[in-house]
Coordinates of C-alpha atoms in Angstrom, one line a residue:
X1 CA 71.2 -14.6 13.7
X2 CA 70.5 -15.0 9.7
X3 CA 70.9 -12.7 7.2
X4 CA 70.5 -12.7 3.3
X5 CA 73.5 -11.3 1.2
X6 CA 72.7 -10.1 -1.8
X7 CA 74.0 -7.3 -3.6
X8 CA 74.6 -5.9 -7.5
X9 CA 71.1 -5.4 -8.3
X10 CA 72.1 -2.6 -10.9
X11 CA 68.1 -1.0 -11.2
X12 CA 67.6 0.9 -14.6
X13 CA 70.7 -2.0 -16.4
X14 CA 69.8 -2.5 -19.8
X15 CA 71.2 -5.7 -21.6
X16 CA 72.6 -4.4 -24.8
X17 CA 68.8 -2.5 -26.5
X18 CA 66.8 -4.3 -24.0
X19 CA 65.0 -3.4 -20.6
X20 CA 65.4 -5.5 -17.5
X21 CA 63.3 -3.8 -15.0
X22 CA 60.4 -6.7 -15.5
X23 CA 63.8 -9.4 -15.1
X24 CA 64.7 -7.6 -11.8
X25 CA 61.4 -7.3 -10.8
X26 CA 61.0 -11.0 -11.2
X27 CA 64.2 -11.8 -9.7
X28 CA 63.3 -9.9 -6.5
X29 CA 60.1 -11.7 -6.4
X30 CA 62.1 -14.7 -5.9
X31 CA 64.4 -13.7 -3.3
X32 CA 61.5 -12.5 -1.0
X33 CA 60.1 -16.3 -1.1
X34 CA 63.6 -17.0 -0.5
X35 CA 63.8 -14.9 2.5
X36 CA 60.7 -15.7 4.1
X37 CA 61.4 -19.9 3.1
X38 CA 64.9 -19.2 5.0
X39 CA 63.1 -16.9 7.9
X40 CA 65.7 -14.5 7.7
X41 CA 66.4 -12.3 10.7
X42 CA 68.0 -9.4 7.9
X43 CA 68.6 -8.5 4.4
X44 CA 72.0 -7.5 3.5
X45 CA 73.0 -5.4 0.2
X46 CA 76.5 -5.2 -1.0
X47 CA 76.0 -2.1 -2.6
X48 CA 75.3 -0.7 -6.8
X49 CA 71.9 -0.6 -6.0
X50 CA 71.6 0.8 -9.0
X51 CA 73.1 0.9 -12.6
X52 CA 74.0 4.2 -12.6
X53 CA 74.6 7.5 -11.2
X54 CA 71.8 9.6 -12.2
X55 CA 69.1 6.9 -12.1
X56 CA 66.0 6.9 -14.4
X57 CA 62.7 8.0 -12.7
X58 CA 61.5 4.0 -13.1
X59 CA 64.8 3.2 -11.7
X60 CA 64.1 5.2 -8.4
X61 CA 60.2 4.1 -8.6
X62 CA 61.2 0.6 -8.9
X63 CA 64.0 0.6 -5.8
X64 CA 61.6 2.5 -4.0
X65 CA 58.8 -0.3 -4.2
X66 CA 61.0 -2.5 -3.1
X67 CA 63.1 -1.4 -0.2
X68 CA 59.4 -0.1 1.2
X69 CA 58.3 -3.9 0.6
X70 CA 61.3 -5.1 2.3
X71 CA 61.5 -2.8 5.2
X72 CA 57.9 -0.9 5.8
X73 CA 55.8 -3.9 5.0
X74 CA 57.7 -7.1 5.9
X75 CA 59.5 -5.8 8.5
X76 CA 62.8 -6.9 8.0
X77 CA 65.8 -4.9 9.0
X78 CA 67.7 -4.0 6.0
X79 CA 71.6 -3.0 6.1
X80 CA 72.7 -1.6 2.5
X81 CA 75.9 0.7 1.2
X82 CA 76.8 2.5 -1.9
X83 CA 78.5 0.6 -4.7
X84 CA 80.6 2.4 -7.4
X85 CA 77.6 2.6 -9.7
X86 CA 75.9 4.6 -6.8
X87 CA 75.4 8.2 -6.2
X88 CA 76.6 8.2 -2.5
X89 CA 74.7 12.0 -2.3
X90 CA 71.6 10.8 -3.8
X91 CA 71.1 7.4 -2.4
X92 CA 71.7 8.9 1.2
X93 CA 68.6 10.8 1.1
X94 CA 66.7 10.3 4.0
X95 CA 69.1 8.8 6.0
X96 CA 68.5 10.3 9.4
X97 CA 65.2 9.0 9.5
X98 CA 65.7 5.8 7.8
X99 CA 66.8 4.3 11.1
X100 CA 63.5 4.7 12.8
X101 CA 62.3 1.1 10.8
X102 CA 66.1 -0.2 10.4
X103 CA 66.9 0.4 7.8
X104 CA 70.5 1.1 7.3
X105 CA 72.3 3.0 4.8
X106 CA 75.5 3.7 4.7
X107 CA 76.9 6.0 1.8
X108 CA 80.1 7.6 3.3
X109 CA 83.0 6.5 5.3
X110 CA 82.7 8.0 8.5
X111 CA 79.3 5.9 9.2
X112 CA 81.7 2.9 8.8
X113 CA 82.9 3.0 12.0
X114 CA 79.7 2.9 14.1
X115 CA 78.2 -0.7 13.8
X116 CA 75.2 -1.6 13.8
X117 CA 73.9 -4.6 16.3
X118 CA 70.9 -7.0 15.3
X119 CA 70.9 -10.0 18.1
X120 CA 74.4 -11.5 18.2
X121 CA 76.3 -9.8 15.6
X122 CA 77.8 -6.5 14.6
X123 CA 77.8 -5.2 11.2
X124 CA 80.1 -2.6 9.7
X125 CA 78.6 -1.2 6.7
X126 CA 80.9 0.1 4.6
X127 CA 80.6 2.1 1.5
X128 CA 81.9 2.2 -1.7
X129 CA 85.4 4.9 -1.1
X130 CA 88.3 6.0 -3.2
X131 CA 91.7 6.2 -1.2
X132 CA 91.6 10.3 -0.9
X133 CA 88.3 9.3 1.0
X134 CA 90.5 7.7 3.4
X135 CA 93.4 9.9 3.3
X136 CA 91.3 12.6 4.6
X137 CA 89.5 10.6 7.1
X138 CA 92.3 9.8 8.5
X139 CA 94.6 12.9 8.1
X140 CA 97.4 10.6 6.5
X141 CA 99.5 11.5 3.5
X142 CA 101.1 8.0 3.4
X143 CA 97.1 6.4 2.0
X144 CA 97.2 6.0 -1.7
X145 CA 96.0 2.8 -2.4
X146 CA 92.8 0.7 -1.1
X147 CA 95.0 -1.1 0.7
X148 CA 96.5 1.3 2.4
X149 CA 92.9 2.6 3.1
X150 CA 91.9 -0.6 4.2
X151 CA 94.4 -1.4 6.8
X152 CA 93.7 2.0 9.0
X153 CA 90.2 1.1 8.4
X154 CA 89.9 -2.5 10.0
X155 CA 91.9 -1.0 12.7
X156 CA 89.5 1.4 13.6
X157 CA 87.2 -1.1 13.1
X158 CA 88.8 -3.4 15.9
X159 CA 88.6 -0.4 18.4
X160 CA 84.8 -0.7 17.9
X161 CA 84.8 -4.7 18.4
X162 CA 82.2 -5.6 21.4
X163 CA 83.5 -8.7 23.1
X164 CA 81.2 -11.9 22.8
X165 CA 79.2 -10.7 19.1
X166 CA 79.9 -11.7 15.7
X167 CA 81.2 -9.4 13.2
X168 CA 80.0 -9.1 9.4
X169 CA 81.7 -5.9 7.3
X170 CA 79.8 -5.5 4.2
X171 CA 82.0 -3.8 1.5
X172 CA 81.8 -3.0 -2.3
X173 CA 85.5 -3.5 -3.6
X174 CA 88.0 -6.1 -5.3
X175 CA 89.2 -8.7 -3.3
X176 CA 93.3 -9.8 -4.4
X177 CA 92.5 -13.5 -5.7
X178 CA 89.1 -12.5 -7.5
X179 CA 88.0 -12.7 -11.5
X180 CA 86.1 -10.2 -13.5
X181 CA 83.6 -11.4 -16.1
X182 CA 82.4 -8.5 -19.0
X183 CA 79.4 -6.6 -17.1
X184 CA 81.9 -5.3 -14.1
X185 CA 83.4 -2.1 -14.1
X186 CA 87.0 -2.4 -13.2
X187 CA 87.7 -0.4 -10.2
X188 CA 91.5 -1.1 -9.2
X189 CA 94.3 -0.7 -11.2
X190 CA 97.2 -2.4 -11.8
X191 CA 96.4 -4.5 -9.2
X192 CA 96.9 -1.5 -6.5
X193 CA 92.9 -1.3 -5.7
X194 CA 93.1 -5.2 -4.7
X195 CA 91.9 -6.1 -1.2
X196 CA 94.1 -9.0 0.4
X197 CA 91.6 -11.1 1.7
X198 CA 94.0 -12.0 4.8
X199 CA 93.3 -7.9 6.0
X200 CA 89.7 -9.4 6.8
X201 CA 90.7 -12.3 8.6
X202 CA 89.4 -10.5 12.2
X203 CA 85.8 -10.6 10.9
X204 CA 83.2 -13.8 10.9
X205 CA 82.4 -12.8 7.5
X206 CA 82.7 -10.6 5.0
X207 CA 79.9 -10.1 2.7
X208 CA 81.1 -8.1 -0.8
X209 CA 79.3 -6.6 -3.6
X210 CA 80.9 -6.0 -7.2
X211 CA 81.7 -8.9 -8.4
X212 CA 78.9 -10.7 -10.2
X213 CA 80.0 -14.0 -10.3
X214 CA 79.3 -15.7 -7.0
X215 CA 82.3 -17.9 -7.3
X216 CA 84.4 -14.7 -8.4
X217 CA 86.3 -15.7 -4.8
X218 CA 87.0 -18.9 -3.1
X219 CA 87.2 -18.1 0.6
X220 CA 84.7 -19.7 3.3
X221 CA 83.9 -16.6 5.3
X222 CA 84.6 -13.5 2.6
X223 CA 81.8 -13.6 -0.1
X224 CA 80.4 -12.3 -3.4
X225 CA 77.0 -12.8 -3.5
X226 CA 77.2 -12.2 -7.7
X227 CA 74.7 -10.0 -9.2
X228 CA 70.5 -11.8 -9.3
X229 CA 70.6 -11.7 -13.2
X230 CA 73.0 -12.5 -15.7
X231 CA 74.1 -9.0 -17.1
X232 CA 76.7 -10.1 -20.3
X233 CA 77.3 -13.5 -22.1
X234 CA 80.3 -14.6 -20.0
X235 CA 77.9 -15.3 -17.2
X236 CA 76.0 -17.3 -19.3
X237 CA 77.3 -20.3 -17.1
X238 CA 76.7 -19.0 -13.6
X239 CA 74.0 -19.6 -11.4
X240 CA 72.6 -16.4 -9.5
X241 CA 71.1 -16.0 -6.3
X242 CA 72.0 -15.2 -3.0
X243 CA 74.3 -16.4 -0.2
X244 CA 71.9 -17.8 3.2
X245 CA 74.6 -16.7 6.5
X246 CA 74.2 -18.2 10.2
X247 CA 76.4 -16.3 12.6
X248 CA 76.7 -18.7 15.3
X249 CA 77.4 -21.3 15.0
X250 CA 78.8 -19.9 11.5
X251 CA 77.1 -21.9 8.5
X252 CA 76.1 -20.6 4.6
X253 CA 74.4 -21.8 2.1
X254 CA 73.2 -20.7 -1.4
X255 CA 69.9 -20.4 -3.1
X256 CA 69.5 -20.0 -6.7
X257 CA 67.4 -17.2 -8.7
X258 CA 66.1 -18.9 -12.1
X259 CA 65.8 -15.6 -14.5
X260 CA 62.6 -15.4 -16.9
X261 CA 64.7 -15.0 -19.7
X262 CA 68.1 -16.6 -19.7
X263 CA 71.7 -15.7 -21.4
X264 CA 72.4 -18.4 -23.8
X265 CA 74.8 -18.6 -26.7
X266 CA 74.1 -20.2 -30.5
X267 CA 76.8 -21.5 -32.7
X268 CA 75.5 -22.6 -35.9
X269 CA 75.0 -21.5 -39.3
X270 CA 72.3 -19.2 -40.7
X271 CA 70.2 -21.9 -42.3
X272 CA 70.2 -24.4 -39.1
X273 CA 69.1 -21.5 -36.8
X274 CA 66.4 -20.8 -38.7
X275 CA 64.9 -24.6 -39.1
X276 CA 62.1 -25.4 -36.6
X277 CA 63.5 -28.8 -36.3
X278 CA 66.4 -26.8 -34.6
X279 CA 64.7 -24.0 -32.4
X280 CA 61.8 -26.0 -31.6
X281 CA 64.0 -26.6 -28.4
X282 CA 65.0 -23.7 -27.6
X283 CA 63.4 -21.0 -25.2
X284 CA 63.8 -18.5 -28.3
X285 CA 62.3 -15.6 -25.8
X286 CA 65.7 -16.0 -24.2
X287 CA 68.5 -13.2 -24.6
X288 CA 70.4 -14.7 -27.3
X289 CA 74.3 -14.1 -28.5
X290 CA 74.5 -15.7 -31.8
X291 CA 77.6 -16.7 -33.5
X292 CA 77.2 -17.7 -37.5
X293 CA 79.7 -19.9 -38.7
X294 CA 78.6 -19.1 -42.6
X295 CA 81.4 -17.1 -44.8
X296 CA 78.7 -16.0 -47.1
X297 CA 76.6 -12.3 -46.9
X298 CA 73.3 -12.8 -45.2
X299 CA 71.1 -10.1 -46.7
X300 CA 69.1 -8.9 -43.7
X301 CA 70.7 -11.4 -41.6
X302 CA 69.5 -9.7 -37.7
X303 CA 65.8 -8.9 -39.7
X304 CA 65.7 -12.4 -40.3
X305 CA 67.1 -14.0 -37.0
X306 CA 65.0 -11.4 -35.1
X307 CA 61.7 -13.1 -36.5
X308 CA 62.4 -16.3 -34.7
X309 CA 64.8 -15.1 -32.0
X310 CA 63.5 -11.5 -30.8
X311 CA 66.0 -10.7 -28.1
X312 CA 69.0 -11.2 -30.0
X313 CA 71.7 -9.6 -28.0
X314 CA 74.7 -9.6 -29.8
X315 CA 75.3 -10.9 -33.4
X316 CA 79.3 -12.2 -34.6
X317 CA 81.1 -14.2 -37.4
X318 CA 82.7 -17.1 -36.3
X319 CA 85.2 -16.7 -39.3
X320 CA 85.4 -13.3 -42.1
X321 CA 83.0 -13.0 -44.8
X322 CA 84.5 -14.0 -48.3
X323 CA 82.6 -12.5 -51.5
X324 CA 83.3 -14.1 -55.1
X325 CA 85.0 -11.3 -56.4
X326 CA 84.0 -11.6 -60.2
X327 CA 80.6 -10.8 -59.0
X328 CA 81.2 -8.9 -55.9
X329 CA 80.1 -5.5 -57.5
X330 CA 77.4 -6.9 -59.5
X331 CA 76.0 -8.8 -56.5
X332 CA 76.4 -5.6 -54.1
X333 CA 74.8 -3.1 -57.1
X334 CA 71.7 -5.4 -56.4
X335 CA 71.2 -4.9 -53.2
X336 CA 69.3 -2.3 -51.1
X337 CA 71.3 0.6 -49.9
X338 CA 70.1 -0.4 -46.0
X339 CA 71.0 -3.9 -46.9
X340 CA 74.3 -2.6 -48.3
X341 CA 75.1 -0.4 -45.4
X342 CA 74.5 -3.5 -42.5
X343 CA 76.1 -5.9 -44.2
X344 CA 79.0 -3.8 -44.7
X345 CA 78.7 -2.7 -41.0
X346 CA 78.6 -6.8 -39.9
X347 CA 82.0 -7.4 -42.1
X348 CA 83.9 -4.4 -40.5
X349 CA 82.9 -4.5 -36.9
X350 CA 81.7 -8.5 -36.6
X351 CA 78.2 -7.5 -35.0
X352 CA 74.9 -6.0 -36.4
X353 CA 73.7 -2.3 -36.1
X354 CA 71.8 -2.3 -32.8
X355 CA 68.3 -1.0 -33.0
X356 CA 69.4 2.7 -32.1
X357 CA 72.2 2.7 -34.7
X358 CA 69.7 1.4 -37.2
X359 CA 67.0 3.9 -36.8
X360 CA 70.2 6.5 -37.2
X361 CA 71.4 4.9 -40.2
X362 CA 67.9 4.8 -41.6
X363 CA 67.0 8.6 -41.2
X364 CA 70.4 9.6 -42.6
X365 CA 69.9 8.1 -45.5
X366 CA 65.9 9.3 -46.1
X367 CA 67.3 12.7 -45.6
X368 CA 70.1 11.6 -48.7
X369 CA 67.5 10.2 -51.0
X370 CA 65.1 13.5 -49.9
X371 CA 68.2 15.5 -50.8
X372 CA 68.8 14.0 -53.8
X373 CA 65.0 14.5 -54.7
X374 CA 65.4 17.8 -54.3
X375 CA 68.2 18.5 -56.7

């Protein structure tokens, strides 16, 4: 058979103050052409479905819309688990009847261990789990580490092996060999939560979730599929998409997502970024992390980048600001107390107030000047 593998959608992720429901939205439009180009037998998902816990109301609408698309309306058997950004007890609602169109989601550990068969292969979903998940699954004191958890799960796994199939586990964890990049939550420790990748050496393949980077892990049958967007600035060089898988004879292939707005990064000084002659080539609606090399004060410095660049996503000094200091105080009496307040901000921290820390920064101080009004 064929199967897509995807997985790290993250629904309801914001990208620093900006929304990325339309960018997931978009990116899902791709991977159904994708699908239906590839004629798919099955769509797999990794798990973190969504961004968080306790998901926004447009989060759940939007997941909704499109597990309905994928399952009720084009039919295609979908085989999903919880990630670590997932609420296991909210995501498995409706579970008992989900089957009926096959669709298949796994949230806890015991559902791990019956497999579910499309064609030629057996899959064994399983979920996002902590080691006391294991430990007492199993009834074993000895199970303190993922590792631990994971060889008496394969086992049990092998005891379910039907002769003459192929066998995919899907799983949401960190494989021993893999990189993070900034947008992951780190979910081992020490190195204790790390998978070896030789424990899941009795499977075809392995298809993971958690890592976003698609080439997070170099092994030909045990996968990342990375996340379908670009979530921080150190995967501003990775291509997303999803991983194509033939189960017999055993064959992959990956097809790229192309985002509607990118993650680049500018290096320049204030005066160059701010020249046509310079932007003119750039896709300026792109999410932008800018890096000034000037060692002067920028008065308004974000106001005046956000006029050409409008989703500037983070803001840094490439060196410290230096002030003439003979006319540091007269220079900084001239200037506005918001002006005052961000550029002092900018020098301590190396990034601008975001848009929620100005709005705070500007109602503190209308409720100063009111004050001072007053008396």
């Amino acid at each position: 058979m064929r199967f897509l593998h995807t997985a790290d959608w993250h629904i309801g992720k914001r990208l620093h103050d900006f929304d990325l429901i339309e960018d997931q939205k978009a990116a899902y439009q791709q991977m159904i052409q994708i699908a239906e180009e590839e004629k798919v037998d099955a769509i797999v998902i990794a798990g973190d479905l969504y961004d968080r816990a306790l998901a926004s109301e447009e989060s759940v609408q939007t997941l909704n819309g499109m597990l309905e698309d994928l399952n009720l309306k084009r039919h295609w058997p979908v085989l999903a688990i919880s990630g670590n950004h997932d609420s296991a007890i909210r995501l498995e609602t409706g579970t008992p009847w989900y089957q009926a169109t096959h669709f298949y989601l796994h949230t806890k550990l015991a559902q791990a261990f019956d497999p579910v068969t499309i064609g030629d292969t057996q899959f064994f979903l399983l979920p996002y789990f902590e080691p006391v998940d294991a430990r007492l699954y199993f009834d074993r004191d000895d199970i303190h580490t993922v590792q631990a958890a994971m060889e008496a799960i394969v086992a049990e796994m092998q005891t379910h092996f039907e002769a003459g199939k192929q066998h995919v586990l899907v799983a949401h964890f960190f494989a021993a060999g893999s990189s993070h990049s900034d947008s992951e939550t780190k979910i081992e420790v020490g190195g204790l939560n790390a998978v070896p990748v030789d424990l899941m050496a009795c499977f075809d393949y392995v298809a993971l979730g958690h890592l976003h980077n698609r080439d997070a892990l170099h092994e030909d049958r045990v996968r990342y599929s990375g996340s379908p967007l670009k979530f921080s600035v150190s995967e501003k060089d990775q291509t997303k998409g999803v991983w194509i898988v033939d189960t017999n004879p055993f064959a992959i292939h990956f097809r790229a997502i192309t985002p509607i707005h990118d993650v680049v990064e500018l290096t320049n000084n204030f005066k160059t970024l701010i020249d046509p002659a310079f932007y003119q080539d750039i896709n300026r609606n792109d999410f932008i992390a800018v890096t000034l090399t000037d060692v002067d004060v920028i008065p308004n410095v974000m106001q005046e980048l956000r006029q050409i660049y409008p989703h500037i996503i983070e803001l840094h000094r490439q060196q410290a600001l230096t002030v003439d200091a003979p006319t540091e105080g007269v220079q900084r009496r001239q200037l506005a107390p918001m002006t005052l307040l961000t550029d002092y901000f900018e020098a301590v921290t190396g990034h601008a107030l975001d848009d929620q820390q100005q709005k705070w920064a500007e109602q503190s101080l209308q409720k100063l000047q009111h004050h001072d009004t007053e008396a």
